[in-house]
C-alpha atoms as one frame of an Amber mdcrd trajectory, in Angstrom:
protein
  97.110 122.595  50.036  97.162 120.191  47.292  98.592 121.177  43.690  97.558
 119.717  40.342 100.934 118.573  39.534 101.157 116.287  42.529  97.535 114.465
  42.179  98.200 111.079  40.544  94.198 110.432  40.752  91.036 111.548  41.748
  88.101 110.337  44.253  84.204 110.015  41.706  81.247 109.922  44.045  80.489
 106.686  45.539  76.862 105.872  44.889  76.124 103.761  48.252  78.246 103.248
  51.545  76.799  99.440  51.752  78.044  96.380  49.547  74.543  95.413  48.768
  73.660  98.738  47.477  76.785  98.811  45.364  76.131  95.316  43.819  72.416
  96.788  42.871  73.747  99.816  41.572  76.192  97.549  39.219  73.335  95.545
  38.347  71.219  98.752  37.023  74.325 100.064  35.223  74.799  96.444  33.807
  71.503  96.227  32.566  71.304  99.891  31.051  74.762  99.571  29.034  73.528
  95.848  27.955  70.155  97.685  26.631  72.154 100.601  24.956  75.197  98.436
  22.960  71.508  96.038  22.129  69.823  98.855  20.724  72.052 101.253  19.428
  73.946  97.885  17.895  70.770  96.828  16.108  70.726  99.881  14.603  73.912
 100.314  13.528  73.976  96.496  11.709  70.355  97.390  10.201  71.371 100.381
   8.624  74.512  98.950   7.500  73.048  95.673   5.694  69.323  97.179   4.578
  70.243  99.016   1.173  66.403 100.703   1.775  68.102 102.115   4.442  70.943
 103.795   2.660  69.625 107.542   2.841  70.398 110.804   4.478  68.169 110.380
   7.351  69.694 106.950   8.074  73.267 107.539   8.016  73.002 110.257  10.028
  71.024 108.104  12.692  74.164 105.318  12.157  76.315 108.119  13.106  73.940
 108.899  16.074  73.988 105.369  17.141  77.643 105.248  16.738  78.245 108.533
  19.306  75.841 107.277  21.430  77.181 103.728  22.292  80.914 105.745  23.226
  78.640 108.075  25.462  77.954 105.582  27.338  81.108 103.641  27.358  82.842
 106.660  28.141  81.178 106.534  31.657  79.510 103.266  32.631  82.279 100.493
  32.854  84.535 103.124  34.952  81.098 103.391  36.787  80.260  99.179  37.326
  84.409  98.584  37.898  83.929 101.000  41.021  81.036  99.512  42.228  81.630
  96.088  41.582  85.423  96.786  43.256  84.226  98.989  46.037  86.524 101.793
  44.629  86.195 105.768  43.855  89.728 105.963  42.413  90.491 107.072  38.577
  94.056 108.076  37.698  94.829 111.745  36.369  95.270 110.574  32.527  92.207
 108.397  32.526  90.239 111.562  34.386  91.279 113.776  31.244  90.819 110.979
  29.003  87.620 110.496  30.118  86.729 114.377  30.134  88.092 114.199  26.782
  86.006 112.137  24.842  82.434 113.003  26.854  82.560 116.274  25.830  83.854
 115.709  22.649  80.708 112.854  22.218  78.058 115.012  24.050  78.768 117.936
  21.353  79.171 116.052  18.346  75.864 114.717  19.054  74.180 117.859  19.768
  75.702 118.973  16.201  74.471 116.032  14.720  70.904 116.368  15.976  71.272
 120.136  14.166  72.217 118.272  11.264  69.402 115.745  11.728  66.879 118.799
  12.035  68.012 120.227   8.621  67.902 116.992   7.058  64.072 117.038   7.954
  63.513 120.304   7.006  64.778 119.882   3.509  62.415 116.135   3.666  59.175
 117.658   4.489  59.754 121.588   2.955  62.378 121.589   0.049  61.445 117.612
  -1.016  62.447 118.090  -4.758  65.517 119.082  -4.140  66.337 116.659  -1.264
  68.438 114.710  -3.596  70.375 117.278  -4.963  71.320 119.060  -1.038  71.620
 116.173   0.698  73.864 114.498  -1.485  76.287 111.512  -0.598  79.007 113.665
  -0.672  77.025 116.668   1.677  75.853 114.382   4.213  79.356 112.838   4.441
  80.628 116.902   4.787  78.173 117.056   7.546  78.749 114.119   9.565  82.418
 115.033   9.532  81.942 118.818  10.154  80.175 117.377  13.204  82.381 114.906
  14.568  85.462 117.476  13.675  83.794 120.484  15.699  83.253 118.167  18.576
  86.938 117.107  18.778  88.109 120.619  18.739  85.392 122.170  21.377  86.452
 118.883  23.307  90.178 119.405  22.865  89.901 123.329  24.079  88.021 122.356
  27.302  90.306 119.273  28.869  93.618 121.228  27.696  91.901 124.085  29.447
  90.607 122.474  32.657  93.224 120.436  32.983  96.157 123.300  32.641  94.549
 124.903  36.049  96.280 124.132  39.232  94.033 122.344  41.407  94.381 123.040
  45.121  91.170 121.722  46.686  91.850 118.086  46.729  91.004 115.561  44.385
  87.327 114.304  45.168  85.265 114.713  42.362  81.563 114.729  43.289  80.464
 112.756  40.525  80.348 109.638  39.059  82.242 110.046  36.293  84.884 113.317
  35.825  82.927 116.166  34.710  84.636 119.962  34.218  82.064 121.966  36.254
  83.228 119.380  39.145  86.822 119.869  37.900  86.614 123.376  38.686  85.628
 123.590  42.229  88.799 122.305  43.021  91.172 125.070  41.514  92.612 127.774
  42.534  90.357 130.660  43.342  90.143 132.929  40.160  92.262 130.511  37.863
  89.268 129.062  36.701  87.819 132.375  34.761  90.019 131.535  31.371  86.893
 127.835  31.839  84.128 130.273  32.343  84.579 132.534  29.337  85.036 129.262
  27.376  81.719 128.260  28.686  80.550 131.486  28.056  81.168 130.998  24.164
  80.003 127.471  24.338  76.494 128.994  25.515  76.440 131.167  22.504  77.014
 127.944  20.253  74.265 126.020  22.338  71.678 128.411  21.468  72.379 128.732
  17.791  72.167 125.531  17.576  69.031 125.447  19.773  67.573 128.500  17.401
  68.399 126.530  14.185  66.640 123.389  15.198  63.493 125.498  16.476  63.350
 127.211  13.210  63.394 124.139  10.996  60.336 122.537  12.861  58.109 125.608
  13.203  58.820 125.458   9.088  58.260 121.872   8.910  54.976 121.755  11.210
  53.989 124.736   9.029  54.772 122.705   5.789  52.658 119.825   7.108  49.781
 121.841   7.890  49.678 123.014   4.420  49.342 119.719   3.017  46.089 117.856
   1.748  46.861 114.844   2.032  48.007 112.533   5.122  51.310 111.735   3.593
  53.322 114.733   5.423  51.304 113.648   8.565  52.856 110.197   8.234  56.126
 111.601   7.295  56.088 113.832  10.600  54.783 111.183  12.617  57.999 108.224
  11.491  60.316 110.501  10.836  60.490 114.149  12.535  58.617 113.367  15.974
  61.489 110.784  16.828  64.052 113.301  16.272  62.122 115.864  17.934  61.452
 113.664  20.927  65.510 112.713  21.077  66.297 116.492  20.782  63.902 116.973
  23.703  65.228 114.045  26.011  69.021 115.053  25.471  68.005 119.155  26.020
  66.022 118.967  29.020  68.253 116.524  30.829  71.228 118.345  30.139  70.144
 122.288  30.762  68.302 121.189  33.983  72.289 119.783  34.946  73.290 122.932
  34.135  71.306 125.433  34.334  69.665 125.069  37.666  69.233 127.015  40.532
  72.656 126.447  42.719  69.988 126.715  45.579  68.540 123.195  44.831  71.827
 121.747  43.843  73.294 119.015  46.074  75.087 115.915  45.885  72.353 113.964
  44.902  70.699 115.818  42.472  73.667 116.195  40.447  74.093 112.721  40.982
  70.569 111.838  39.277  70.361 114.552  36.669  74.049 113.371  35.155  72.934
 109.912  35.213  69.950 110.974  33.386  71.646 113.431  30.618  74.675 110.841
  29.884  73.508 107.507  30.537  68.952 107.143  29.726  69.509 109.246  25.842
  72.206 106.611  24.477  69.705 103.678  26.045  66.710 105.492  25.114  67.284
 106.491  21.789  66.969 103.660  19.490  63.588 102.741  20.909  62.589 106.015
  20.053  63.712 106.013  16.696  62.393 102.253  16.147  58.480 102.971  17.639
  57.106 104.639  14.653  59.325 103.816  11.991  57.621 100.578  10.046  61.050
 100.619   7.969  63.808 100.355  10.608  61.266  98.030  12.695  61.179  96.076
   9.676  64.919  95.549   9.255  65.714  94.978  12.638  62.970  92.155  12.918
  65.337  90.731   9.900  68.567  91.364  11.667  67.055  89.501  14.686  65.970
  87.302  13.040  69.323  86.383  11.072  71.066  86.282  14.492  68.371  84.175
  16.084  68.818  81.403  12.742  73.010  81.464  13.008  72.966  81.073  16.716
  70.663  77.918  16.522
């Protein structure tokens, strides 16, 4: 029997037994984190250099983009090095390390898209006094309140997991290190102190979940008040992208979690973590760029300025 203060590293999930399947595998990931660091770094250098583009709903989407590109560092490479090396191994530090800042970039974000929900509500509902609440200084309190409350949730779960002693080995049956895997291999029983910590985390999901509920029932109600096809435009550019991020990053994740454990298997949990961690940070800024005329507009110029200094 194993203990947690002898394992120097720990055993991820290989996705393939054959060298050609490992190659493709690096190939997909390769292509995927290419698409995400494209996208999500369009974004970021759009917002940055468009002064249009210096509002509320934008800097909260350059945070966004900003969480979402370490998402997905935070597990790919680790994920193309094994392939590409024909390796499983991680070491103990860079396990917790990498436990560490996933959670800590998988909550901020869900905070943020809270945020993002009551910056639309105050848009579509409250918009004369959208200045006034959603001030530099507010949004800046908000974006940090975020990142902040993600740090600490993060810091009580790895100090947490990782204080258990671990006495069923060290394979990890996932691609990257993920607690619920974590857990099944402690000690039986030293893992409840995790669970109620989970337990409170569930509370926080569904406020969260709640708050964001309640601010577009309001807004869709606000828009079907209107006359005019201005809030319909405004709910097309602006709210159904968040909504449809929201969506992407809830139903991936609470299907990982929340299933039945009697379809669970390797595979499954393989799929649905590569869809809740890797497809939202890739997928995002095309969402966010399909019916928004203003970002489209300054990332054409962005590409375009690239396109001009490279020739």
């Amino acid at each position: 029997m194993s203990n947690s203060s002898s394992i120097t590293e720990f055993l991820l999930l290989a996705f393939a037994d054959t060298r050609e399947l490992q190659l493709l595998h690096f190939v997909l990931f390769l292509g995927i984190y290419l698409a995400a660091l494209l996208g999500n770094g369009l974004i970021l250098t759009a917002v940055a250099c468009d002064h249009r583009l210096h509002t509320p709903m934008y800097f909260f989407l350059l945070n966004l983009s900003v969480i979402d590109l370490g998402c997905i560092t935070t597990t790919v490479p680790k994920a193309m090095a094994n392939c590409l090396w024909h390796t499983r191994a991680i070491s103990y530090t860079g396990c917790a390390a990498q436990v560490f800042l996933f959670v800590f970039l998988i909550s901020a974000e869900y905070y943020l898209l809270t945020v993002m929900s009551y910056d639309r509500y105050i848009a579509i509902c409250k918009p004369l006094h959208y200045r006034t609440l959603l001030s530099s200084r507010a949004c800046a309190q908000m974006a940090a309140a975020a990142w902040g409350s993600g740090v600490l949730y993060a810091l009580l779960h790895t100090a947490n997991t990782f204080s258990l002693p671990l006495c069923q080995g060290n394979t990890v049956d996932q691609f990257f290190c993920e607690i619920p895997q974590i857990l099944k291999l402690s000690c039986s029983h030293s893992y409840l102190r995790e669970i109620g910590l989970l337990t409170v985390s569930c509370f926080l999901f569904w406020g969260c979940f709640a708050f964001i509920l309640f601010s577009y029932v309001q807004i869709f109600m606000a828009v079907l008040r209107m006359p005019s096809e201005q809030g319909w435009h405004k709910l097309f550019s602006t709210c159904l992208p968040h909504l449809a991020v929201v969506f992407l990053f809830l139903s991936t994740a609470m299907f990982a979690y929340l299933k039945p454990p009697s379809i669970s298997s390797p595979s499954l949990n393989l799929v649905m973590a590569f869809l809740y961690s890797v497809m939202p940070p890739a997928m995002n800024p095309l969402i966010y760029s399909i019916r928004n005329q203003e970002l489209k507009n300054a990332i054409r110029k962005v590409m375009s300025w690239m396109f001009f200094r490279i020739c």
